[in-house]
Amino acid sequence: MPGNCTYLNGNSLGPLPLRARHHVSEVLRQWEQLGVEGWWRARLSATLAAEEMEASWFELAEKLAPALARIVGAEPKEVIATGTITQNLHQLLATFYAGNGDLLATSLDFPSDSHVLRSWARRLGKTVRLVPAADDGYSLDPKVIEDMLAEPGLEVAVLPTVLYRSGQLLDVQKLSKIARDNGVFLIWDAAHSAGIVDHHFHDDEVDAAVWCNYKYLSGGPGCPGAVFLHSRHHEEEAGSGASREAGLPGWWGNDKATQFEMRLAHEPAGGAWGLQTGTPCIVGLAALAGALEVFEDVDMEEVRRQSLRMSDYLYRQIRRLLPEVVVETP
Ligand SMILES: Cc1ncc(COP(=O)(O)O)c(C=O)c1O
């Protein structure tokens, strides 16, 4: 830890897990000894999803999917470690936003989300409607979000699970249902909840979500982020059996079985796995593998209970010792 401090910056960059250091060194050694052969012959061994797994670099992202999926309450094919939040948002909009209606976001969003949405609205001649901040200036009124999700002419919405400015946690299950009932495709930015909140993305019928793995999950600076896509969106047309093609397709989103046949036609890998684009950063994925190993023994519901207990303790101490401090988290 820098300066032997108590490190409380997991909301920005989680600390280094020893298993991440182990796997990064392992990949560097493999690179040195195997060169390009590492894509097939390297074996990164980790205990994930309660199993000893051995993954070549070629299949590493897919092999991490079950462990990553467990953390957000998803099925393995619904999740993939790839890209960044920014890139994955562009990917989801390219795939699911046809420009038949407006976009919805909030005025308290992280700038990158706003940049993405504005670019798509501009391209398709539509508007980004913004949920205004509540009177305190740092939180959102859930009732206003509910009403705006039900307004006519809306096609896609992006909402934060947790607001990075105030720690406000939105009701993912309830808002996802309201969006669904109104025919709005809702994408959650879970940057500030993945690894700290017990999500149930599959059961809550969330359409899609994006998050980074470098915060609470401690996957390392700039390690690949993640995207969730619910299984009901995996086919081009429900019941067609044809895997949906990404709006921004690339060879790493091709079916692994035919990827190296180098055909010009794209054959999408099923589910979220087909949302990958180009060659992933294996050093970053190796660090993430180590971080996910640490989470293997972690029950996300217990993490949430513990987080609430610690926050409660902190609030009580603040009230007792620092009465002048205002707690802004709703
Ligand atoms: C809420 C939120 N959204 C988006 C981003 C951008 O993430 P990335 O740099 O992985 O695209 C961040 C980065 O910290 C964030 O906190």
mmCIF file of C-alpha atoms and ligand atoms in Angstrom:
data_model
loop_
_atom_site.group_PDB
_atom_site.id
_atom_site.type_symbol
_atom_site.label_atom_id
_atom_site.label_comp_id
_atom_site.label_asym_id
_atom_site.label_seq_id
_atom_site.Cartn_x
_atom_site.Cartn_y
_atom_site.Cartn_z
ATOM 1 C CA MET A 1 0.000 0.000 0.000
ATOM 2 C CA PRO A 2 1.264 3.500 -0.781
ATOM 3 C CA GLY A 3 2.805 4.899 2.416
ATOM 4 C CA ASN A 4 1.406 2.035 4.520
ATOM 5 C CA CYS A 5 -1.956 3.796 4.597
ATOM 6 C CA THR A 6 -5.426 2.410 5.076
ATOM 7 C CA TYR A 7 -6.466 2.378 1.416
ATOM 8 C CA LEU A 8 -10.077 3.469 0.870
ATOM 9 C CA ASN A 9 -9.933 4.295 -2.831
ATOM 10 C CA GLY A 10 -11.588 1.156 -4.202
ATOM 11 C CA ASN A 11 -14.148 3.468 -5.820
ATOM 12 C CA SER A 12 -11.379 4.628 -8.167
ATOM 13 C CA LEU A 13 -8.633 1.971 -8.297
ATOM 14 C CA GLY A 14 -8.765 -1.115 -6.108
ATOM 15 C CA PRO A 15 -5.518 -2.280 -4.446
ATOM 16 C CA LEU A 16 -3.265 -4.956 -5.977
ATOM 17 C CA PRO A 17 -4.355 -8.534 -5.185
ATOM 18 C CA LEU A 18 -1.356 -10.882 -4.798
ATOM 19 C CA ARG A 19 -3.009 -13.330 -7.201
ATOM 20 C CA ALA A 20 -3.063 -10.590 -9.865
ATOM 21 C CA ARG A 21 0.675 -10.122 -9.463
ATOM 22 C CA HIS A 22 1.101 -13.901 -9.770
ATOM 23 C CA HIS A 23 -0.887 -14.193 -13.023
ATOM 24 C CA VAL A 24 0.666 -11.116 -14.637
ATOM 25 C CA SER A 25 4.148 -12.568 -13.959
ATOM 26 C CA GLU A 26 2.920 -15.898 -15.348
ATOM 27 C CA VAL A 27 1.785 -14.248 -18.611
ATOM 28 C CA LEU A 28 5.037 -12.280 -18.966
ATOM 29 C CA ARG A 29 6.973 -15.533 -18.571
ATOM 30 C CA GLN A 30 4.756 -17.252 -21.143
ATOM 31 C CA TRP A 31 5.225 -14.371 -23.554
ATOM 32 C CA GLU A 32 9.007 -14.626 -23.098
ATOM 33 C CA GLN A 33 9.087 -18.408 -23.531
ATOM 34 C CA LEU A 34 6.331 -19.009 -26.081
ATOM 35 C CA GLY A 35 6.033 -15.807 -28.084
ATOM 36 C CA VAL A 36 3.046 -15.982 -30.432
ATOM 37 C CA GLU A 37 2.474 -19.644 -29.541
ATOM 38 C CA GLY A 38 1.206 -18.341 -26.203
ATOM 39 C CA TRP A 39 -2.200 -17.742 -27.798
ATOM 40 C CA TRP A 40 -2.721 -21.528 -27.885
ATOM 41 C CA ARG A 41 -0.009 -23.160 -25.771
ATOM 42 C CA ALA A 42 0.110 -20.895 -22.715
ATOM 43 C CA ARG A 43 -1.885 -22.200 -19.765
ATOM 44 C CA LEU A 44 -3.015 -19.722 -17.167
ATOM 45 C CA SER A 45 -4.177 -21.805 -14.243
ATOM 46 C CA ALA A 46 -6.603 -20.329 -11.764
ATOM 47 C CA THR A 47 -9.268 -21.609 -9.430
ATOM 48 C CA LEU A 48 -12.442 -19.986 -10.658
ATOM 49 C CA ALA A 49 -16.105 -20.889 -10.386
ATOM 50 C CA ALA A 50 -14.957 -23.530 -7.860
ATOM 51 C CA GLU A 51 -12.949 -25.317 -10.551
ATOM 52 C CA GLU A 52 -9.308 -25.506 -11.479
ATOM 53 C CA MET A 53 -9.326 -23.865 -14.869
ATOM 54 C CA GLU A 54 -6.590 -23.809 -17.462
ATOM 55 C CA ALA A 55 -6.980 -21.200 -20.158
ATOM 56 C CA SER A 56 -4.884 -20.360 -23.175
ATOM 57 C CA TRP A 57 -4.706 -16.657 -23.975
ATOM 58 C CA PHE A 58 -7.084 -17.273 -26.891
ATOM 59 C CA GLU A 59 -9.933 -18.357 -24.622
ATOM 60 C CA LEU A 60 -9.048 -16.392 -21.484
ATOM 61 C CA ALA A 61 -11.883 -13.831 -21.586
ATOM 62 C CA GLU A 62 -14.521 -16.553 -22.043
ATOM 63 C CA LYS A 63 -12.995 -18.670 -19.267
ATOM 64 C CA LEU A 64 -13.324 -15.735 -16.863
ATOM 65 C CA ALA A 65 -17.012 -15.252 -17.703
ATOM 66 C CA PRO A 66 -18.525 -17.656 -15.095
ATOM 67 C CA ALA A 67 -16.642 -16.007 -12.208
ATOM 68 C CA LEU A 68 -17.496 -12.523 -13.437
ATOM 69 C CA ALA A 69 -21.119 -13.514 -14.010
ATOM 70 C CA ARG A 70 -21.511 -14.755 -10.432
ATOM 71 C CA ILE A 71 -20.549 -11.324 -9.092
ATOM 72 C CA VAL A 72 -23.442 -9.588 -10.876
ATOM 73 C CA GLY A 73 -25.974 -12.433 -10.714
ATOM 74 C CA ALA A 74 -25.746 -13.448 -14.367
ATOM 75 C CA GLU A 75 -25.274 -16.522 -16.546
ATOM 76 C CA PRO A 76 -21.811 -17.055 -18.090
ATOM 77 C CA LYS A 77 -22.906 -16.289 -21.657
ATOM 78 C CA GLU A 78 -24.491 -13.031 -20.481
ATOM 79 C CA VAL A 79 -21.146 -11.531 -19.442
ATOM 80 C CA ILE A 80 -17.743 -10.896 -21.006
ATOM 81 C CA ALA A 81 -14.656 -8.994 -19.887
ATOM 82 C CA THR A 82 -13.870 -6.653 -22.755
ATOM 83 C CA GLY A 83 -13.262 -3.017 -23.686
ATOM 84 C CA THR A 84 -14.020 -0.097 -21.408
ATOM 85 C CA ILE A 85 -17.303 1.324 -20.153
ATOM 86 C CA THR A 86 -17.076 3.960 -22.869
ATOM 87 C CA GLN A 87 -16.435 1.451 -25.666
ATOM 88 C CA ASN A 88 -19.042 -0.991 -24.370
ATOM 89 C CA LEU A 89 -21.675 1.755 -24.229
ATOM 90 C CA HIS A 90 -20.884 2.622 -27.854
ATOM 91 C CA GLN A 91 -21.180 -1.084 -28.673
ATOM 92 C CA LEU A 92 -24.589 -1.443 -26.983
ATOM 93 C CA LEU A 93 -25.936 1.689 -28.660
ATOM 94 C CA ALA A 94 -24.603 0.562 -32.039
ATOM 95 C CA THR A 95 -26.369 -2.769 -31.464
ATOM 96 C CA PHE A 96 -29.667 -1.707 -29.897
ATOM 97 C CA TYR A 97 -30.296 1.938 -30.774
ATOM 98 C CA ALA A 98 -32.017 2.317 -34.119
ATOM 99 C CA GLY A 99 -32.703 6.040 -33.775
ATOM 100 C CA ASN A 100 -36.479 5.598 -33.712
ATOM 101 C CA GLY A 101 -36.771 7.591 -30.499
ATOM 102 C CA ASP A 102 -34.809 9.723 -28.043
ATOM 103 C CA LEU A 103 -32.209 8.726 -25.471
ATOM 104 C CA LEU A 104 -32.509 9.227 -21.702
ATOM 105 C CA ALA A 105 -29.592 9.925 -19.354
ATOM 106 C CA THR A 106 -29.106 11.977 -16.195
ATOM 107 C CA SER A 107 -27.553 15.365 -15.581
ATOM 108 C CA LEU A 108 -25.281 13.789 -12.939
ATOM 109 C CA ASP A 109 -23.710 11.204 -15.225
ATOM 110 C CA PHE A 110 -20.004 10.557 -15.610
ATOM 111 C CA PRO A 111 -18.834 12.701 -18.571
ATOM 112 C CA SER A 112 -17.885 9.743 -20.795
ATOM 113 C CA ASP A 113 -21.452 8.361 -20.723
ATOM 114 C CA SER A 114 -22.720 11.745 -21.814
ATOM 115 C CA HIS A 115 -20.145 11.969 -24.618
ATOM 116 C CA VAL A 116 -21.282 8.574 -25.937
ATOM 117 C CA LEU A 117 -24.995 9.361 -25.803
ATOM 118 C CA ARG A 118 -24.650 12.796 -27.364
ATOM 119 C CA SER A 119 -22.640 11.377 -30.246
ATOM 120 C CA TRP A 120 -25.370 8.838 -31.028
ATOM 121 C CA ALA A 121 -28.153 11.406 -30.713
ATOM 122 C CA ARG A 122 -26.262 13.757 -33.021
ATOM 123 C CA ARG A 123 -25.625 11.017 -35.575
ATOM 124 C CA LEU A 124 -29.266 9.929 -35.668
ATOM 125 C CA GLY A 125 -30.849 13.372 -35.300
ATOM 126 C CA LYS A 126 -32.378 12.690 -31.895
ATOM 127 C CA THR A 127 -32.232 14.237 -28.418
ATOM 128 C CA VAL A 128 -30.683 13.159 -25.125
ATOM 129 C CA ARG A 129 -33.321 13.849 -22.479
ATOM 130 C CA LEU A 130 -31.754 14.463 -19.066
ATOM 131 C CA VAL A 131 -33.188 13.530 -15.689
ATOM 132 C CA PRO A 132 -32.503 16.714 -13.668
ATOM 133 C CA ALA A 133 -30.626 16.694 -10.363
ATOM 134 C CA ALA A 134 -32.808 16.971 -7.252
ATOM 135 C CA ASP A 135 -32.713 20.245 -5.275
ATOM 136 C CA ASP A 136 -29.627 19.114 -3.321
ATOM 137 C CA GLY A 137 -27.692 19.137 -6.622
ATOM 138 C CA TYR A 138 -26.127 15.683 -6.168
ATOM 139 C CA SER A 139 -28.948 13.144 -6.127
ATOM 140 C CA LEU A 140 -31.811 12.053 -8.394
ATOM 141 C CA ASP A 141 -35.492 11.802 -7.512
ATOM 142 C CA PRO A 142 -36.461 8.194 -8.391
ATOM 143 C CA LYS A 143 -40.048 9.310 -9.083
ATOM 144 C CA VAL A 144 -38.806 11.717 -11.770
ATOM 145 C CA ILE A 145 -36.809 8.890 -13.393
ATOM 146 C CA GLU A 146 -39.905 6.650 -13.340
ATOM 147 C CA ASP A 147 -42.025 9.356 -14.982
ATOM 148 C CA MET A 148 -39.410 10.113 -17.639
ATOM 149 C CA LEU A 149 -39.010 6.409 -18.511
ATOM 150 C CA ALA A 150 -42.741 6.370 -19.228
ATOM 151 C CA GLU A 151 -42.725 9.429 -21.502
ATOM 152 C CA PRO A 152 -43.531 8.705 -25.147
ATOM 153 C CA GLY A 153 -40.878 8.701 -27.871
ATOM 154 C CA LEU A 154 -38.078 7.203 -25.786
ATOM 155 C CA GLU A 155 -36.011 4.296 -27.156
ATOM 156 C CA VAL A 156 -32.908 3.716 -25.012
ATOM 157 C CA ALA A 157 -31.970 4.882 -21.496
ATOM 158 C CA VAL A 158 -28.664 4.765 -19.617
ATOM 159 C CA LEU A 159 -28.747 5.058 -15.824
ATOM 160 C CA PRO A 160 -26.082 4.724 -13.114
ATOM 161 C CA THR A 161 -26.679 1.958 -10.568
ATOM 162 C CA VAL A 162 -24.808 4.112 -8.034
ATOM 163 C CA LEU A 163 -24.208 7.825 -8.608
ATOM 164 C CA TYR A 164 -20.491 8.480 -8.430
ATOM 165 C CA ARG A 165 -21.064 11.956 -6.971
ATOM 166 C CA SER A 166 -23.139 10.961 -3.948
ATOM 167 C CA GLY A 167 -23.241 7.173 -3.624
ATOM 168 C CA GLN A 168 -27.020 7.135 -4.234
ATOM 169 C CA LEU A 169 -28.126 3.607 -5.148
ATOM 170 C CA LEU A 170 -31.008 3.355 -7.620
ATOM 171 C CA ASP A 171 -33.549 0.514 -7.584
ATOM 172 C CA VAL A 172 -32.284 -1.599 -10.496
ATOM 173 C CA GLN A 173 -35.114 -4.130 -10.386
ATOM 174 C CA LYS A 174 -37.930 -1.582 -10.225
ATOM 175 C CA LEU A 175 -36.576 0.801 -12.872
ATOM 176 C CA SER A 176 -35.721 -2.100 -15.199
ATOM 177 C CA LYS A 177 -39.324 -3.258 -15.009
ATOM 178 C CA ILE A 178 -40.698 0.218 -15.684
ATOM 179 C CA ALA A 179 -38.394 0.557 -18.706
ATOM 180 C CA ARG A 180 -39.433 -2.883 -19.979
ATOM 181 C CA ASP A 181 -43.135 -2.090 -19.545
ATOM 182 C CA ASN A 182 -42.612 1.051 -21.620
ATOM 183 C CA GLY A 183 -40.601 -0.638 -24.369
ATOM 184 C CA VAL A 184 -37.400 1.228 -23.432
ATOM 185 C CA PHE A 185 -34.054 -0.600 -23.640
ATOM 186 C CA LEU A 186 -32.299 0.272 -20.357
ATOM 187 C CA ILE A 187 -28.519 0.046 -19.950
ATOM 188 C CA TRP A 188 -27.060 0.313 -16.434
ATOM 189 C CA ASP A 189 -23.646 1.876 -15.779
ATOM 190 C CA ALA A 190 -22.584 -0.278 -12.832
ATOM 191 C CA ALA A 191 -19.085 1.239 -12.432
ATOM 192 C CA HIS A 192 -19.762 2.110 -8.800
ATOM 193 C CA SER A 193 -21.636 -0.990 -7.727
ATOM 194 C CA ALA A 194 -19.949 -4.007 -9.378
ATOM 195 C CA GLY A 195 -18.094 -5.848 -6.637
ATOM 196 C CA ILE A 196 -19.781 -3.989 -3.773
ATOM 197 C CA VAL A 197 -23.550 -4.377 -4.376
ATOM 198 C CA ASP A 198 -25.299 -7.750 -4.677
ATOM 199 C CA HIS A 199 -26.739 -7.462 -8.169
ATOM 200 C CA HIS A 200 -29.158 -9.969 -9.728
ATOM 201 C CA PHE A 201 -29.006 -8.811 -13.331
ATOM 202 C CA HIS A 202 -30.456 -12.003 -14.805
ATOM 203 C CA ASP A 203 -33.357 -12.427 -12.387
ATOM 204 C CA ASP A 204 -34.096 -8.699 -12.423
ATOM 205 C CA GLU A 205 -34.382 -8.948 -16.210
ATOM 206 C CA VAL A 206 -31.923 -6.125 -16.753
ATOM 207 C CA ASP A 207 -31.505 -5.517 -20.498
ATOM 208 C CA ALA A 208 -27.810 -4.683 -20.421
ATOM 209 C CA ALA A 209 -25.106 -3.283 -18.148
ATOM 210 C CA VAL A 210 -21.514 -2.075 -18.398
ATOM 211 C CA TRP A 211 -18.873 -1.673 -15.724
ATOM 212 C CA CYS A 212 -15.134 -1.407 -15.215
ATOM 213 C CA ASN A 213 -13.202 -4.025 -13.274
ATOM 214 C CA TYR A 214 -10.499 -1.733 -11.892
ATOM 215 C CA LYS A 215 -12.539 -0.242 -9.041
ATOM 216 C CA TYR A 216 -13.992 -2.494 -6.287
ATOM 217 C CA LEU A 217 -13.028 -5.641 -8.202
ATOM 218 C CA SER A 218 -9.302 -4.700 -8.152
ATOM 219 C CA GLY A 219 -8.554 -5.965 -11.673
ATOM 220 C CA GLY A 220 -5.788 -3.362 -12.139
ATOM 221 C CA PRO A 221 -5.409 0.027 -13.845
ATOM 222 C CA GLY A 222 -7.033 -0.070 -17.281
ATOM 223 C CA CYS A 223 -7.840 -3.797 -17.186
ATOM 224 C CA PRO A 224 -10.700 -4.836 -19.501
ATOM 225 C CA GLY A 225 -14.152 -3.741 -18.370
ATOM 226 C CA ALA A 226 -17.283 -5.838 -18.746
ATOM 227 C CA VAL A 227 -20.625 -5.954 -20.460
ATOM 228 C CA PHE A 228 -23.798 -7.823 -19.497
ATOM 229 C CA LEU A 229 -26.463 -8.677 -22.065
ATOM 230 C CA HIS A 230 -29.571 -10.537 -20.892
ATOM 231 C CA SER A 231 -30.151 -13.920 -22.547
ATOM 232 C CA ARG A 232 -33.494 -12.755 -23.958
ATOM 233 C CA HIS A 233 -31.519 -10.427 -26.277
ATOM 234 C CA HIS A 234 -29.072 -13.051 -27.506
ATOM 235 C CA GLU A 235 -30.919 -13.937 -30.679
ATOM 236 C CA GLU A 236 -31.362 -11.672 -33.682
ATOM 237 C CA GLU A 237 -35.115 -12.378 -33.553
ATOM 238 C CA ALA A 238 -36.576 -14.162 -30.523
ATOM 239 C CA GLY A 239 -36.830 -17.882 -31.340
ATOM 240 C CA SER A 240 -34.778 -17.567 -34.551
ATOM 241 C CA GLY A 241 -31.789 -19.474 -33.157
ATOM 242 C CA ALA A 242 -29.481 -16.974 -34.927
ATOM 243 C CA SER A 243 -26.987 -15.236 -32.639
ATOM 244 C CA ARG A 244 -27.345 -11.462 -32.652
ATOM 245 C CA GLU A 245 -24.603 -9.613 -34.512
ATOM 246 C CA ALA A 246 -22.977 -6.690 -32.700
ATOM 247 C CA GLY A 247 -23.424 -3.201 -34.097
ATOM 248 C CA LEU A 248 -19.629 -2.846 -34.006
ATOM 249 C CA PRO A 249 -18.547 -6.354 -34.958
ATOM 250 C CA GLY A 250 -14.965 -7.563 -34.847
ATOM 251 C CA TRP A 251 -13.116 -10.835 -35.157
ATOM 252 C CA TRP A 252 -12.868 -11.381 -31.387
ATOM 253 C CA GLY A 253 -16.686 -11.437 -31.277
ATOM 254 C CA ASN A 254 -16.702 -14.237 -33.864
ATOM 255 C CA ASP A 255 -17.570 -17.780 -32.860
ATOM 256 C CA LYS A 256 -14.330 -19.238 -31.469
ATOM 257 C CA ALA A 257 -14.806 -22.440 -33.487
ATOM 258 C CA THR A 258 -14.442 -20.593 -36.800
ATOM 259 C CA GLN A 259 -12.511 -17.465 -35.815
ATOM 260 C CA PHE A 260 -9.249 -18.720 -37.294
ATOM 261 C CA GLU A 261 -10.847 -19.860 -40.540
ATOM 262 C CA MET A 262 -10.491 -16.158 -41.381
ATOM 263 C CA ARG A 263 -13.777 -15.936 -43.263
ATOM 264 C CA LEU A 264 -14.838 -12.466 -44.252
ATOM 265 C CA ALA A 265 -18.425 -13.082 -43.143
ATOM 266 C CA HIS A 266 -18.927 -12.524 -39.422
ATOM 267 C CA GLU A 267 -20.268 -15.452 -37.449
ATOM 268 C CA PRO A 268 -21.216 -14.014 -34.044
ATOM 269 C CA ALA A 269 -20.282 -15.854 -30.872
ATOM 270 C CA GLY A 270 -23.429 -16.254 -28.805
ATOM 271 C CA GLY A 271 -24.614 -13.806 -26.150
ATOM 272 C CA ALA A 272 -22.456 -11.089 -24.646
ATOM 273 C CA TRP A 273 -19.387 -12.882 -25.991
ATOM 274 C CA GLY A 274 -20.281 -11.631 -29.473
ATOM 275 C CA LEU A 275 -19.942 -8.017 -28.280
ATOM 276 C CA GLN A 276 -16.143 -8.307 -28.212
ATOM 277 C CA THR A 277 -14.330 -6.497 -31.005
ATOM 278 C CA GLY A 278 -10.535 -6.834 -31.308
ATOM 279 C CA THR A 279 -7.674 -8.692 -29.615
ATOM 280 C CA PRO A 280 -7.928 -8.354 -25.813
ATOM 281 C CA CYS A 281 -5.108 -7.218 -23.503
ATOM 282 C CA ILE A 282 -3.937 -10.512 -22.003
ATOM 283 C CA VAL A 283 -1.795 -8.880 -19.315
ATOM 284 C CA GLY A 284 -4.892 -6.989 -18.130
ATOM 285 C CA LEU A 285 -7.060 -10.114 -18.266
ATOM 286 C CA ALA A 286 -4.415 -12.009 -16.272
ATOM 287 C CA ALA A 287 -4.567 -9.388 -13.514
ATOM 288 C CA LEU A 288 -8.357 -9.626 -13.600
ATOM 289 C CA ALA A 289 -8.153 -13.417 -13.285
ATOM 290 C CA GLY A 290 -6.205 -12.935 -10.054
ATOM 291 C CA ALA A 291 -8.744 -10.429 -8.752
ATOM 292 C CA LEU A 292 -11.617 -12.799 -9.560
ATOM 293 C CA GLU A 293 -9.847 -15.583 -7.683
ATOM 294 C CA VAL A 294 -9.960 -13.406 -4.580
ATOM 295 C CA PHE A 295 -13.732 -13.012 -5.097
ATOM 296 C CA GLU A 296 -14.172 -16.777 -5.366
ATOM 297 C CA ASP A 297 -14.870 -17.169 -1.658
ATOM 298 C CA VAL A 298 -16.863 -13.975 -1.410
ATOM 299 C CA ASP A 299 -20.634 -14.002 -1.059
ATOM 300 C CA MET A 300 -21.902 -10.754 -2.605
ATOM 301 C CA GLU A 301 -24.890 -10.618 -0.239
ATOM 302 C CA GLU A 302 -22.491 -10.774 2.692
ATOM 303 C CA VAL A 303 -20.387 -7.998 1.092
ATOM 304 C CA ARG A 304 -23.508 -5.836 0.930
ATOM 305 C CA ARG A 305 -24.478 -6.614 4.542
ATOM 306 C CA GLN A 306 -20.955 -5.799 5.700
ATOM 307 C CA SER A 307 -20.896 -2.604 3.632
ATOM 308 C CA LEU A 308 -24.163 -1.448 5.259
ATOM 309 C CA ARG A 309 -22.835 -2.317 8.735
ATOM 310 C CA MET A 310 -19.610 -0.359 8.109
ATOM 311 C CA SER A 311 -21.483 2.651 6.675
ATOM 312 C CA ASP A 312 -23.795 2.630 9.678
ATOM 313 C CA TYR A 313 -20.816 2.588 12.030
ATOM 314 C CA LEU A 314 -19.171 5.443 10.085
ATOM 315 C CA TYR A 315 -22.372 7.547 10.171
ATOM 316 C CA ARG A 316 -22.735 7.043 13.923
ATOM 317 C CA GLN A 317 -19.131 8.109 14.537
ATOM 318 C CA ILE A 318 -19.542 11.152 12.279
ATOM 319 C CA ARG A 319 -22.701 12.226 14.136
ATOM 320 C CA ARG A 320 -20.929 11.759 17.463
ATOM 321 C CA LEU A 321 -17.531 13.272 16.675
ATOM 322 C CA LEU A 322 -18.104 15.595 13.720
ATOM 323 C CA PRO A 323 -21.649 16.975 14.000
ATOM 324 C CA GLU A 324 -20.796 19.776 11.552
ATOM 325 C CA VAL A 325 -20.180 17.242 8.727
ATOM 326 C CA VAL A 326 -23.090 16.782 6.311
ATOM 327 C CA VAL A 327 -23.572 13.244 4.939
ATOM 328 C CA GLU A 328 -24.583 13.735 1.308
ATOM 329 C CA THR A 329 -25.269 10.104 0.377
ATOM 330 C CA PRO A 330 -29.066 9.696 0.259
HETATM 331 C C1 LIG B 1 -19.607 6.030 -13.569
HETATM 332 C C2 LIG B 1 -18.523 5.908 -14.584
HETATM 333 N N1 LIG B 1 -18.867 5.746 -15.886
HETATM 334 C C3 LIG B 1 -17.933 5.659 -16.850
HETATM 335 C C4 LIG B 1 -16.590 5.713 -16.543
HETATM 336 C C5 LIG B 1 -15.593 5.595 -17.664
HETATM 337 O O1 LIG B 1 -15.024 4.346 -17.652
HETATM 338 P P1 LIG B 1 -13.965 3.847 -18.770
HETATM 339 O O2 LIG B 1 -12.766 4.739 -18.638
HETATM 340 O O3 LIG B 1 -13.680 2.441 -18.363
HETATM 341 O O4 LIG B 1 -14.592 3.958 -20.084
HETATM 342 C C6 LIG B 1 -16.186 5.842 -15.207
HETATM 343 C C7 LIG B 1 -14.752 5.887 -14.853
HETATM 344 O O5 LIG B 1 -14.350 6.061 -13.741
HETATM 345 C C8 LIG B 1 -17.180 5.952 -14.201
HETATM 346 O O6 LIG B 1 -16.859 6.113 -12.917
#
